Amino acid sequence: MLRKEELEHLSRFSSTIKLARKTVLRADSLSLSPVTAVIEGTIGIQHILDDGRRSIAAFYLSGDIIDLRTPGTDQRHDLVALTRATICRLSPAVLDDVLQLNESARAVSVDNLRRQKCLALDHSVDLTKKRALEKVASFVFECRDRQPTVAAEIKLPMQHCDIADYLGLRPETVSRCLHELQDSKMIEQPTVSCITIKDAGALRTLADGTKHDGERAR
Amino acid sequence: MLRKEELEHLSRFSSTIKLARKTVLRADSLSLSPVTAVIEGTIGIQHILDDGRRSIAAFYLSGDIIDLRTPGTDQRHDLVALTRATICRLSPAVLDDVLQLNESARAVSVDNLRRQKCLALDHSVDLTKKRALEKVASFVFECRDRQPTVAAEIKLPMQHCDIADYLGLRPETVSRCLHELQDSKMIEQPTVSCITIKDAGALRTLADGTKHDGERAR
DNA sequence: CGATTGTTTGATCTCTCTCAATGGGCGTGG
DNA sequence: CCACGCCCATTGAGAGAGATCAAACAATCG
């Protein structure tokens, strides 16, 4: 996680690209330049199964560094723009030089890796044992905690069909769950891409996987 | 990923512990000593939801280094022994000193983080969009590729109930899927904890998510 | 060798997917 | 700036994969 000035500095040694939504950078083209900084927008790591099913394994926001170097194995994931996005392809060699010299930048870089690994593990927990409604509740918190500013309004960083592919659900289910959260007064949804948390306690409890039979006529 | 000699060297500055299966090292106790080397056996990262559902987000085998430092957030995951295991709690300070001096060890350490992040992403793909049978097929390959020696016999590094918590399934489903793979001649299962791949091509195709309606009386 | 833990099998239930059709919002081009 | 068209969100009805529950069986450990 670098600050904007640092990103801009690095970008001098690299190529900054604007991407339209749904633009895909395929895995094979990434092996040459596996390090990408997100300047603006949302970038997803996607994987297409042989029969077309799409999975979004992770997403990255403004300021994140995506390091796709995979020691020992082939890169199997694509990058995809989930919104209009601006990215910066970094030369791994140049980056490594910078990190070699700058100890604090190196620490930041390693922390960045640790943080992303931690996010991936948290996400795995959401995926393994949570029900659809719990997944969506958890996703709302992830968006809140990862958006740059602390605000009551949460701007969803991607569309419902992308959320579905990220949570292992279908777009219809995501829509139904968001409406259910709204019906039970936990959130409000002024527009499709904007959410306000109304009852953070109840939403947290739900996201953390507490049984709440009590609420369902039992 | 360090070699056994290196592990043993590091262990002089640390405490080596033998764990019985199901021993849990709770998240709060890990914040002081968040770096653990697996000497022998299988260690899982587990998370228990408020109502008792258990998720295993990742597992680590002999030689793996588990770095649970989570910059910025609290550690929320426990470690659990999925088999009888021997681990080595490393002092993060000592480890960082070693890495500060030894550039190649540092590279190994960063590669280790990248590799684990990559494994976590792959696992997310398995969890989001694959059906139970595909998940189990994929798991068989993961076990094959991660076990220390290349052998026809794959020793499952954990029990069915742990596999279930890792794949987001139930033990009954894992059992049924393994039998289905056996019925369709893709694997053989001499004992509960041992598997032989009989038709790697078909198993790979299945794991990668190709529709195979053709095989099902269509 | 007995008790506990884990695996297997079968029957039923339920949550989510699937399919299809409608409606709305956003971006594009005029 | 407005209108059109396309993509996305929504809604409903139905089907299916996996969960759940229960009970028998096997394996492991002390």
CSV table of C-alpha atoms (C1' of nucleotides) in Angstrom, one decimal:
chain,number,residue,atom,x,y,z
A,1,MET,CA,0.0,0.0,0.0
A,2,LEU,CA,1.9,3.1,-1.3
A,3,ARG,CA,0.7,6.7,-1.1
A,4,LYS,CA,-0.3,8.4,-4.2
A,5,GLU,CA,2.9,10.4,-4.5
A,6,GLU,CA,5.0,7.2,-4.4
A,7,LEU,CA,2.7,5.6,-7.0
A,8,GLU,CA,3.2,8.6,-9.2
A,9,HIS,CA,6.9,8.4,-8.8
A,10,LEU,CA,7.0,4.7,-9.7
A,11,SER,CA,4.8,5.4,-12.7
A,12,ARG,CA,7.6,7.3,-14.4
A,13,PHE,CA,9.4,4.0,-14.9
A,14,SER,CA,6.3,2.3,-16.0
A,15,SER,CA,3.3,2.6,-18.3
A,16,THR,CA,0.0,4.0,-17.1
A,17,ILE,CA,-3.0,2.6,-18.8
A,18,LYS,CA,-6.7,3.4,-18.7
A,19,LEU,CA,-9.0,0.5,-18.9
A,20,ALA,CA,-12.7,0.3,-19.8
A,21,ARG,CA,-14.8,-1.9,-17.6
A,22,LYS,CA,-14.6,-5.6,-18.4
A,23,THR,CA,-11.1,-5.2,-20.1
A,24,VAL,CA,-9.2,-8.4,-19.4
A,25,LEU,CA,-5.4,-8.7,-19.1
A,26,ARG,CA,-4.9,-12.4,-19.7
A,27,ALA,CA,-2.6,-14.5,-17.5
A,28,ASP,CA,-0.1,-15.3,-20.2
A,29,SER,CA,0.4,-11.6,-21.0
A,30,LEU,CA,1.0,-10.9,-17.3
A,31,SER,CA,4.0,-13.1,-16.8
A,32,LEU,CA,6.3,-10.5,-18.4
A,33,SER,CA,4.9,-7.7,-16.2
A,34,PRO,CA,3.4,-9.3,-13.2
A,35,VAL,CA,3.3,-6.3,-10.9
A,36,THR,CA,0.5,-3.8,-11.3
A,37,ALA,CA,-0.5,-0.8,-9.2
A,38,VAL,CA,-4.1,0.3,-9.1
A,39,ILE,CA,-4.4,4.1,-9.5
A,40,GLU,CA,-8.1,4.4,-9.8
A,41,GLY,CA,-11.0,2.1,-10.0
A,42,THR,CA,-11.4,-1.6,-9.1
A,43,ILE,CA,-9.3,-4.5,-10.5
A,44,GLY,CA,-10.3,-8.1,-10.0
A,45,ILE,CA,-8.3,-11.3,-10.2
A,46,GLN,CA,-10.5,-13.6,-12.3
A,47,HIS,CA,-10.4,-17.2,-13.3
A,48,ILE,CA,-12.6,-18.7,-16.0
A,49,LEU,CA,-13.3,-22.3,-15.7
A,50,ASP,CA,-13.3,-24.5,-18.8
A,51,ASP,CA,-17.0,-24.3,-19.2
A,52,GLY,CA,-17.2,-20.6,-18.8
A,53,ARG,CA,-18.0,-20.2,-15.1
A,54,ARG,CA,-16.2,-17.1,-13.8
A,55,SER,CA,-14.7,-16.7,-10.4
A,56,ILE,CA,-13.3,-13.5,-9.0
A,57,ALA,CA,-10.8,-14.5,-6.4
A,58,ALA,CA,-9.9,-11.1,-5.1
A,59,PHE,CA,-10.3,-7.4,-5.9
A,60,TYR,CA,-8.0,-4.4,-5.5
A,61,LEU,CA,-8.7,-0.7,-5.1
A,62,SER,CA,-6.9,2.5,-5.6
A,63,GLY,CA,-3.5,2.3,-4.0
A,64,ASP,CA,-3.2,-1.4,-3.9
A,65,ILE,CA,-0.2,-3.2,-5.5
A,66,ILE,CA,-1.0,-6.5,-7.3
A,67,ASP,CA,2.0,-8.8,-7.3
A,68,LEU,CA,1.2,-11.8,-9.4
A,69,ARG,CA,4.6,-13.5,-9.3
A,70,THR,CA,4.0,-17.1,-8.5
A,71,PRO,CA,7.2,-18.9,-7.6
A,72,GLY,CA,7.4,-22.3,-9.0
A,73,THR,CA,4.0,-22.4,-10.8
A,74,ASP,CA,2.5,-20.8,-13.9
A,75,GLN,CA,0.3,-17.8,-13.5
A,76,ARG,CA,-3.3,-19.0,-14.0
A,77,HIS,CA,-5.3,-15.9,-13.2
A,78,ASP,CA,-6.3,-12.9,-15.3
A,79,LEU,CA,-6.8,-9.4,-14.3
A,80,VAL,CA,-10.0,-7.7,-15.2
A,81,ALA,CA,-11.3,-4.1,-14.8
A,82,LEU,CA,-14.5,-4.2,-12.7
A,83,THR,CA,-15.0,-0.5,-13.2
A,84,ARG,CA,-13.4,2.0,-15.4
A,85,ALA,CA,-9.9,1.9,-14.0
A,86,THR,CA,-6.4,3.4,-14.3
A,87,ILE,CA,-3.5,1.1,-13.6
A,88,CYS,CA,0.2,1.2,-13.8
A,89,ARG,CA,2.3,-1.7,-15.1
A,90,LEU,CA,5.5,-1.7,-13.1
A,91,SER,CA,8.7,-3.3,-14.2
A,92,PRO,CA,9.4,-6.0,-11.6
A,93,ALA,CA,13.2,-5.4,-12.0
A,94,VAL,CA,12.8,-1.6,-11.3
A,95,LEU,CA,10.6,-2.3,-8.4
A,96,ASP,CA,13.0,-4.8,-6.9
A,97,ASP,CA,15.8,-2.2,-7.3
A,98,VAL,CA,13.7,0.4,-5.4
A,99,LEU,CA,12.9,-2.1,-2.7
A,100,GLN,CA,16.5,-3.2,-2.5
A,101,LEU,CA,17.6,0.3,-1.6
A,102,ASN,CA,14.7,1.5,0.4
A,103,GLU,CA,14.3,-0.6,3.5
A,104,SER,CA,11.0,1.0,4.6
A,105,ALA,CA,9.5,0.6,1.2
A,106,ARG,CA,10.5,-3.0,1.4
A,107,ALA,CA,8.7,-3.3,4.7
A,108,VAL,CA,5.7,-1.7,3.2
A,109,SER,CA,5.8,-4.1,0.3
A,110,VAL,CA,6.0,-7.2,2.5
A,111,ASP,CA,3.2,-5.8,4.7
A,112,ASN,CA,1.2,-5.4,1.6
A,113,LEU,CA,1.7,-9.1,0.7
A,114,ARG,CA,0.8,-10.1,4.2
A,115,ARG,CA,-2.3,-8.0,4.2
A,116,GLN,CA,-3.4,-9.5,0.9
A,117,LYS,CA,-2.8,-13.0,2.1
A,118,CYS,CA,-4.8,-12.2,5.2
A,119,LEU,CA,-7.7,-10.8,3.0
A,120,ALA,CA,-7.6,-14.0,1.0
A,121,LEU,CA,-7.8,-16.1,4.1
A,122,ASP,CA,-10.7,-14.1,5.4
A,123,HIS,CA,-12.4,-14.4,2.1
A,124,SER,CA,-12.0,-18.2,2.2
A,125,VAL,CA,-13.8,-18.3,5.5
A,126,ASP,CA,-16.6,-16.3,4.0
A,127,LEU,CA,-16.8,-18.8,1.1
A,128,THR,CA,-16.5,-22.1,2.9
A,129,LYS,CA,-19.2,-22.0,5.6
A,130,LYS,CA,-21.4,-19.0,5.3
A,131,ARG,CA,-24.9,-18.8,3.8
A,132,ALA,CA,-25.7,-16.3,1.0
A,133,LEU,CA,-27.1,-13.7,3.4
A,134,GLU,CA,-24.1,-13.9,5.6
A,135,LYS,CA,-21.7,-13.6,2.7
A,136,VAL,CA,-23.4,-10.5,1.5
A,137,ALA,CA,-23.4,-8.9,5.0
A,138,SER,CA,-19.7,-9.8,5.2
A,139,PHE,CA,-19.1,-8.2,1.8
A,140,VAL,CA,-20.7,-5.0,2.9
A,141,PHE,CA,-18.2,-4.7,5.8
A,142,GLU,CA,-15.3,-5.6,3.6
A,143,CYS,CA,-16.2,-2.7,1.2
A,144,ARG,CA,-16.6,-0.4,4.2
A,145,ASP,CA,-13.3,-1.3,5.7
A,146,ARG,CA,-11.4,-1.1,2.4
A,147,GLN,CA,-12.8,2.1,0.9
A,148,PRO,CA,-10.3,5.0,1.2
A,149,THR,CA,-12.5,7.2,3.4
A,150,VAL,CA,-14.5,6.4,6.4
A,151,ALA,CA,-18.0,7.4,5.5
A,152,ALA,CA,-21.6,6.4,6.2
A,153,GLU,CA,-22.2,5.8,2.6
A,154,ILE,CA,-20.5,2.7,1.2
A,155,LYS,CA,-19.9,2.9,-2.5
A,156,LEU,CA,-20.0,-0.7,-3.9
A,157,PRO,CA,-16.8,-1.0,-5.9
A,158,MET,CA,-18.3,-3.4,-8.5
A,159,GLN,CA,-21.6,-4.5,-10.0
A,160,HIS,CA,-23.9,-7.2,-8.7
A,161,CYS,CA,-22.8,-9.8,-11.2
A,162,ASP,CA,-19.2,-9.2,-10.1
A,163,ILE,CA,-20.1,-9.4,-6.4
A,164,ALA,CA,-21.8,-12.7,-7.3
A,165,ASP,CA,-18.7,-14.1,-8.9
A,166,TYR,CA,-16.7,-12.9,-5.9
A,167,LEU,CA,-19.0,-14.5,-3.3
A,168,GLY,CA,-19.8,-17.7,-5.2
A,169,LEU,CA,-23.4,-16.7,-5.7
A,170,ARG,CA,-25.6,-15.7,-8.6
A,171,PRO,CA,-26.5,-12.1,-9.4
A,172,GLU,CA,-30.2,-12.9,-8.6
A,173,THR,CA,-29.2,-14.1,-5.1
A,174,VAL,CA,-27.1,-11.0,-4.4
A,175,SER,CA,-30.0,-8.8,-5.3
A,176,ARG,CA,-32.4,-10.9,-3.2
A,177,CYS,CA,-30.0,-10.8,-0.2
A,178,LEU,CA,-29.5,-7.0,-0.4
A,179,HIS,CA,-33.2,-6.5,-0.4
A,180,GLU,CA,-33.6,-8.9,2.5
A,181,LEU,CA,-31.0,-6.9,4.5
A,182,GLN,CA,-33.0,-3.8,3.6
A,183,ASP,CA,-36.3,-5.4,4.7
A,184,SER,CA,-34.8,-6.3,8.1
A,185,LYS,CA,-33.6,-2.6,8.5
A,186,MET,CA,-29.9,-3.4,8.6
A,187,ILE,CA,-29.0,-1.4,5.5
A,188,GLU,CA,-30.5,1.1,3.2
A,189,GLN,CA,-29.8,1.2,-0.5
A,190,PRO,CA,-30.5,4.6,-2.0
A,191,THR,CA,-29.1,3.5,-5.4
A,192,VAL,CA,-27.9,0.2,-6.7
A,193,SER,CA,-24.3,1.0,-6.2
A,194,CYS,CA,-24.6,2.8,-2.8
A,195,ILE,CA,-25.3,1.3,0.6
A,196,THR,CA,-25.8,2.8,4.1
A,197,ILE,CA,-25.4,0.6,7.2
A,198,LYS,CA,-28.4,1.2,9.5
A,199,ASP,CA,-27.8,-1.4,12.2
A,200,ALA,CA,-24.1,-2.2,12.3
A,201,GLY,CA,-24.5,-4.5,15.3
A,202,ALA,CA,-27.1,-6.8,13.8
A,203,LEU,CA,-25.3,-6.8,10.4
A,204,ARG,CA,-22.0,-7.7,12.2
A,205,THR,CA,-23.7,-10.5,14.1
A,206,LEU,CA,-25.2,-11.8,10.9
A,207,ALA,CA,-21.9,-11.5,9.0
A,208,ASP,CA,-20.1,-13.4,11.8
A,209,GLY,CA,-22.4,-16.3,11.4
A,210,THR,CA,-24.5,-16.3,14.5
A,211,LYS,CA,-27.7,-18.4,14.2
A,212,HIS,CA,-30.7,-16.2,14.5
A,213,ASP,CA,-33.6,-18.6,14.5
A,214,GLY,CA,-35.2,-16.2,16.9
A,215,GLU,CA,-35.9,-13.8,14.2
A,216,ARG,CA,-37.6,-16.3,12.0
A,217,ALA,CA,-40.8,-17.2,13.7
A,218,ARG,CA,-39.4,-20.0,15.9
B,1,MET,CA,9.9,-22.8,2.2
B,2,LEU,CA,13.1,-23.6,4.0
B,3,ARG,CA,15.0,-26.8,3.9
B,4,LYS,CA,15.1,-29.0,6.9
B,5,GLU,CA,18.6,-28.0,7.9
B,6,GLU,CA,17.6,-24.4,7.9
B,7,LEU,CA,14.5,-25.1,9.9
B,8,GLU,CA,16.6,-26.9,12.5
B,9,HIS,CA,19.0,-24.1,12.7
B,10,LEU,CA,16.2,-21.6,13.3
B,11,SER,CA,14.7,-23.8,15.9
B,12,ARG,CA,17.7,-23.2,18.2
B,13,PHE,CA,16.4,-19.7,18.8
B,14,SER,CA,12.8,-20.9,19.3
B,15,SER,CA,10.7,-23.4,21.0
B,16,THR,CA,9.8,-26.7,19.3
B,17,ILE,CA,6.5,-28.2,20.3
B,18,LYS,CA,4.7,-31.4,19.7
B,19,LEU,CA,1.0,-31.1,19.2
B,20,ALA,CA,-1.7,-33.8,19.4
B,21,ARG,CA,-4.3,-33.8,16.7
B,22,LYS,CA,-7.0,-31.2,17.3
B,23,THR,CA,-4.8,-29.0,19.5
B,24,VAL,CA,-5.7,-25.4,18.9
B,25,LEU,CA,-3.5,-22.4,19.3
B,26,ARG,CA,-5.9,-19.5,19.7
B,27,ALA,CA,-5.7,-16.3,17.8
B,28,ASP,CA,-5.0,-14.1,20.8
B,29,SER,CA,-2.1,-16.3,21.9
B,30,LEU,CA,-0.6,-16.0,18.5
B,31,SER,CA,-0.1,-12.3,18.4
B,32,LEU,CA,3.0,-12.5,20.5
B,33,SER,CA,4.6,-15.2,18.3
B,34,PRO,CA,2.9,-15.1,14.9
B,35,VAL,CA,5.5,-17.0,13.0
B,36,THR,CA,5.5,-20.7,13.1
B,37,ALA,CA,7.4,-23.3,11.1
B,38,VAL,CA,5.8,-26.7,10.5
B,39,ILE,CA,8.4,-29.4,11.1
B,40,GLU,CA,6.1,-32.5,10.8
B,41,GLY,CA,2.4,-33.1,10.2
B,42,THR,CA,-0.3,-30.8,9.0
B,43,ILE,CA,-1.3,-27.4,10.5
B,44,GLY,CA,-4.5,-25.7,9.5
B,45,ILE,CA,-5.7,-22.1,9.8
B,46,GLN,CA,-9.1,-22.3,11.3
B,47,HIS,CA,-11.9,-20.0,12.1
B,48,ILE,CA,-14.9,-20.8,14.2
B,49,LEU,CA,-18.1,-18.9,13.5
B,50,ASP,CA,-20.2,-17.6,16.4
B,51,ASP,CA,-22.6,-20.6,16.1
B,52,GLY,CA,-19.8,-23.2,15.9
B,53,ARG,CA,-19.4,-23.8,12.2
B,54,ARG,CA,-15.8,-24.3,11.5
B,55,SER,CA,-13.8,-23.2,8.4
B,56,ILE,CA,-10.3,-24.2,7.5
B,57,ALA,CA,-9.0,-21.4,5.4
B,58,ALA,CA,-5.6,-23.0,4.6
B,59,PHE,CA,-3.3,-25.9,5.6
B,60,TYR,CA,0.4,-26.1,5.8
B,61,LEU,CA,2.8,-29.1,5.6
B,62,SER,CA,6.3,-30.0,6.7
B,63,GLY,CA,8.7,-27.2,5.7
B,64,ASP,CA,6.1,-24.4,5.4
B,65,ILE,CA,6.4,-21.2,7.3
B,66,ILE,CA,3.2,-19.7,8.6
B,67,ASP,CA,3.5,-16.0,9.0
B,68,LEU,CA,0.3,-14.7,10.6
B,69,ARG,CA,1.3,-11.1,11.0
B,70,THR,CA,-1.6,-9.0,9.9
B,71,PRO,CA,-0.6,-5.4,9.5
B,72,GLY,CA,-3.4,-3.0,10.6
B,73,THR,CA,-5.9,-5.6,11.8
B,74,ASP,CA,-6.3,-8.1,14.6
B,75,GLN,CA,-5.4,-11.7,14.1
B,76,ARG,CA,-8.7,-13.5,13.9
B,77,HIS,CA,-7.6,-17.0,12.9
B,78,ASP,CA,-6.5,-20.0,15.1
B,79,LEU,CA,-3.9,-22.6,14.2
B,80,VAL,CA,-5.0,-26.2,14.7
B,81,ALA,CA,-3.1,-29.5,14.4
B,82,LEU,CA,-4.9,-31.6,11.7
B,83,THR,CA,-2.6,-34.5,12.5
B,84,ARG,CA,-0.1,-35.2,15.1
B,85,ALA,CA,2.3,-32.4,14.4
B,86,THR,CA,5.6,-30.8,15.4
B,87,ILE,CA,6.0,-27.1,15.1
B,88,CYS,CA,8.5,-24.5,15.9
B,89,ARG,CA,7.4,-21.1,17.2
B,90,LEU,CA,9.8,-18.5,15.9
B,91,SER,CA,10.6,-15.2,17.4
B,92,PRO,CA,9.6,-12.6,14.7
B,93,ALA,CA,12.4,-10.4,15.9
B,94,VAL,CA,15.0,-13.1,15.4
B,95,LEU,CA,13.6,-14.1,12.1
B,96,ASP,CA,13.6,-10.5,10.9
B,97,ASP,CA,17.2,-10.2,11.9
B,98,VAL,CA,18.2,-13.3,10.0
B,99,LEU,CA,16.3,-12.0,6.9
B,100,GLN,CA,17.9,-8.5,7.3
B,101,LEU,CA,21.4,-10.1,7.0
B,102,ASN,CA,20.7,-12.8,4.5
B,103,GLU,CA,19.4,-11.5,1.2
B,104,SER,CA,18.7,-14.9,-0.3
B,105,ALA,CA,16.8,-16.0,2.8
B,106,ARG,CA,14.8,-12.8,2.4
B,107,ALA,CA,14.0,-13.7,-1.2
B,108,VAL,CA,12.9,-17.2,-0.1
B,109,SER,CA,10.7,-15.7,2.6
B,110,VAL,CA,9.0,-13.3,0.2
B,111,ASP,CA,8.6,-16.1,-2.3
B,112,ASN,CA,7.0,-18.1,0.4
B,113,LEU,CA,4.5,-15.3,1.1
B,114,ARG,CA,3.7,-15.0,-2.6
B,115,ARG,CA,3.3,-18.7,-3.0
B,116,GLN,CA,0.9,-18.9,0.0
B,117,LYS,CA,-1.1,-15.9,-1.4
B,118,CYS,CA,-1.3,-17.7,-4.7
B,119,LEU,CA,-2.5,-20.9,-3.0
B,120,ALA,CA,-5.1,-18.9,-1.2
B,121,LEU,CA,-6.3,-17.4,-4.5
B,122,ASP,CA,-6.5,-20.8,-6.1
B,123,HIS,CA,-8.4,-22.1,-3.2
B,124,SER,CA,-10.9,-19.2,-3.5
B,125,VAL,CA,-11.5,-20.2,-7.1
B,126,ASP,CA,-12.2,-23.8,-6.0
B,127,LEU,CA,-14.6,-22.5,-3.4
B,128,THR,CA,-16.6,-20.0,-5.4
B,129,LYS,CA,-17.8,-21.7,-8.5
B,130,LYS,CA,-17.1,-25.4,-8.3
B,131,ARG,CA,-19.4,-28.2,-7.4
B,132,ALA,CA,-18.7,-30.7,-4.7
B,133,LEU,CA,-17.2,-33.3,-7.0
B,134,GLU,CA,-15.0,-30.8,-8.7
B,135,LYS,CA,-13.8,-29.4,-5.4
B,136,VAL,CA,-12.8,-32.9,-4.2
B,137,ALA,CA,-11.0,-33.6,-7.5
B,138,SER,CA,-9.2,-30.3,-7.2
B,139,PHE,CA,-8.2,-31.2,-3.6
B,140,VAL,CA,-6.7,-34.5,-4.7
B,141,PHE,CA,-4.4,-32.6,-7.1
B,142,GLU,CA,-3.5,-30.0,-4.4
B,143,CYS,CA,-2.5,-32.8,-2.1
B,144,ARG,CA,-0.5,-34.5,-4.8
B,145,ASP,CA,1.3,-31.3,-5.8
B,146,ARG,CA,2.1,-30.3,-2.2
B,147,GLN,CA,3.2,-33.5,-0.7
B,148,PRO,CA,7.0,-33.7,-0.3
B,149,THR,CA,7.7,-36.6,-2.7
B,150,VAL,CA,6.3,-37.3,-6.1
B,151,ALA,CA,4.6,-40.6,-5.7
B,152,ALA,CA,1.7,-42.5,-7.1
B,153,GLU,CA,0.2,-42.9,-3.7
B,154,ILE,CA,-1.3,-39.7,-2.3
B,155,LYS,CA,-1.4,-39.6,1.5
B,156,LEU,CA,-4.3,-37.4,2.5
B,157,PRO,CA,-2.8,-34.9,5.0
B,158,MET,CA,-6.0,-34.7,7.1
B,159,GLN,CA,-9.3,-36.5,7.8
B,160,HIS,CA,-12.5,-36.3,5.9
B,161,CYS,CA,-14.1,-33.9,8.4
B,162,ASP,CA,-11.2,-31.5,8.0
B,163,ILE,CA,-11.3,-31.8,4.2
B,164,ALA,CA,-15.0,-30.9,4.5
B,165,ASP,CA,-14.2,-27.8,6.5
B,166,TYR,CA,-11.5,-26.9,4.0
B,167,LEU,CA,-13.8,-27.3,0.9
B,168,GLY,CA,-17.0,-25.9,2.4
B,169,LEU,CA,-18.7,-29.3,2.3
B,170,ARG,CA,-19.9,-31.8,4.9
B,171,PRO,CA,-18.0,-35.0,5.7
B,172,GLU,CA,-20.8,-37.1,4.2
B,173,THR,CA,-20.5,-35.2,0.9
B,174,VAL,CA,-16.7,-35.7,0.9
B,175,SER,CA,-17.2,-39.4,1.4
B,176,ARG,CA,-19.8,-39.6,-1.3
B,177,CYS,CA,-17.6,-37.7,-3.8
B,178,LEU,CA,-14.6,-39.8,-3.2
B,179,HIS,CA,-16.7,-42.9,-3.8
B,180,GLU,CA,-18.1,-41.4,-6.9
B,181,LEU,CA,-14.6,-40.7,-8.2
B,182,GLN,CA,-13.8,-44.3,-7.5
B,183,ASP,CA,-16.9,-45.6,-9.2
B,184,SER,CA,-15.9,-43.6,-12.4
B,185,LYS,CA,-12.4,-45.2,-12.2
B,186,MET,CA,-10.6,-41.9,-11.8
B,187,ILE,CA,-9.1,-42.8,-8.4
B,188,GLU,CA,-8.6,-45.8,-6.1
B,189,GLN,CA,-8.8,-45.6,-2.4
B,190,PRO,CA,-7.0,-48.5,-0.7
B,191,THR,CA,-7.5,-47.0,2.7
B,192,VAL,CA,-9.4,-44.0,4.0
B,193,SER,CA,-6.3,-41.8,4.1
B,194,CYS,CA,-4.6,-43.0,0.9
B,195,ILE,CA,-5.5,-42.3,-2.7
B,196,THR,CA,-4.1,-43.4,-6.1
B,197,ILE,CA,-4.9,-41.4,-9.2
B,198,LYS,CA,-6.0,-43.8,-12.0
B,199,ASP,CA,-7.1,-41.5,-14.7
B,200,ALA,CA,-5.3,-38.2,-14.3
B,201,GLY,CA,-6.6,-36.7,-17.5
B,202,ALA,CA,-10.3,-37.2,-16.6
B,203,LEU,CA,-9.7,-36.1,-13.0
B,204,ARG,CA,-7.9,-32.9,-14.2
B,205,THR,CA,-10.7,-32.1,-16.6
B,206,LEU,CA,-13.2,-32.6,-13.9
B,207,ALA,CA,-11.2,-30.5,-11.4
B,208,ASP,CA,-10.9,-27.7,-14.0
B,209,GLY,CA,-14.6,-27.4,-14.3
B,210,THR,CA,-15.5,-28.8,-17.7
B,211,LYS,CA,-19.1,-29.7,-18.1
B,212,HIS,CA,-19.4,-33.4,-18.6
B,213,ASP,CA,-23.0,-33.9,-19.4
B,214,GLY,CA,-21.9,-36.5,-21.9
B,215,GLU,CA,-21.0,-38.9,-19.2
B,216,ARG,CA,-24.4,-38.7,-17.5
B,217,ALA,CA,-26.8,-40.5,-19.8
B,218,ARG,CA,-27.5,-37.5,-22.0
C,1,DC,C1',-10.0,-54.9,24.3
C,2,DG,C1',-13.4,-51.5,25.2
C,3,DA,C1',-14.7,-46.7,24.3
C,4,DT,C1',-14.5,-42.9,21.6
C,5,DT,C1',-14.1,-40.8,17.3
C,6,DG,C1',-14.6,-40.9,12.5
C,7,DT,C1',-16.7,-42.8,8.2
C,8,DT,C1',-20.4,-44.5,5.6
C,9,DT,C1',-25.2,-45.1,4.0
C,10,DG,C1',-29.9,-43.8,3.2
C,11,DA,C1',-34.1,-40.7,3.4
C,12,DT,C1',-35.7,-36.1,3.6
C,13,DC,C1',-35.5,-31.2,3.4
C,14,DT,C1',-34.0,-26.6,2.1
C,15,DC,C1',-31.3,-23.1,0.2
C,16,DT,C1',-29.6,-21.5,-3.8
C,17,DC,C1',-29.4,-22.1,-8.7
C,18,DT,C1',-31.8,-22.1,-13.0
C,19,DC,C1',-34.7,-20.2,-16.4
C,20,DA,C1',-37.5,-16.7,-18.2
C,21,DA,C1',-39.6,-12.3,-18.5
C,22,DT,C1',-40.0,-7.5,-17.1
C,23,DG,C1',-38.2,-3.2,-15.7
C,24,DG,C1',-34.7,0.4,-14.9
C,25,DG,C1',-30.4,2.9,-15.4
C,26,DC,C1',-26.4,4.0,-17.7
C,27,DG,C1',-23.6,5.1,-21.4
C,28,DT,C1',-23.5,6.1,-26.2
C,29,DG,C1',-24.4,8.6,-30.1
C,30,DG,C1',-27.0,11.9,-32.4
D,1,DC,C1',-28.7,17.9,-24.0
D,2,DC,C1',-31.8,14.4,-25.0
D,3,DA,C1',-33.3,9.9,-26.9
D,4,DC,C1',-32.3,5.5,-27.9
D,5,DG,C1',-30.4,1.0,-27.0
D,6,DC,C1',-28.1,-2.2,-24.3
D,7,DC,C1',-26.7,-4.1,-20.2
D,8,DC,C1',-27.8,-4.9,-15.7
D,9,DA,C1',-31.0,-5.5,-11.8
D,10,DT,C1',-35.2,-7.4,-10.4
D,11,DT,C1',-39.0,-10.7,-9.7
D,12,DG,C1',-41.3,-15.1,-9.8
D,13,DA,C1',-41.8,-20.2,-10.3
D,14,DG,C1',-39.6,-24.5,-10.5
D,15,DA,C1',-35.7,-27.9,-10.0
D,16,DG,C1',-31.6,-29.8,-8.1
D,17,DA,C1',-27.3,-30.2,-5.4
D,18,DG,C1',-25.8,-30.6,-1.1
D,19,DA,C1',-27.2,-30.2,3.9
D,20,DT,C1',-29.3,-32.4,7.5
D,21,DC,C1',-30.7,-36.0,10.5
D,22,DA,C1',-30.2,-40.6,12.1
D,23,DA,C1',-28.3,-45.0,12.5
D,24,DA,C1',-24.9,-48.6,11.6
D,25,DC,C1',-20.3,-49.6,10.9
D,26,DA,C1',-15.1,-49.1,11.0
D,27,DA,C1',-10.9,-47.4,12.9
D,28,DT,C1',-8.1,-45.5,16.2
D,29,DC,C1',-6.3,-44.8,20.8
D,30,DG,C1',-5.6,-45.5,25.4
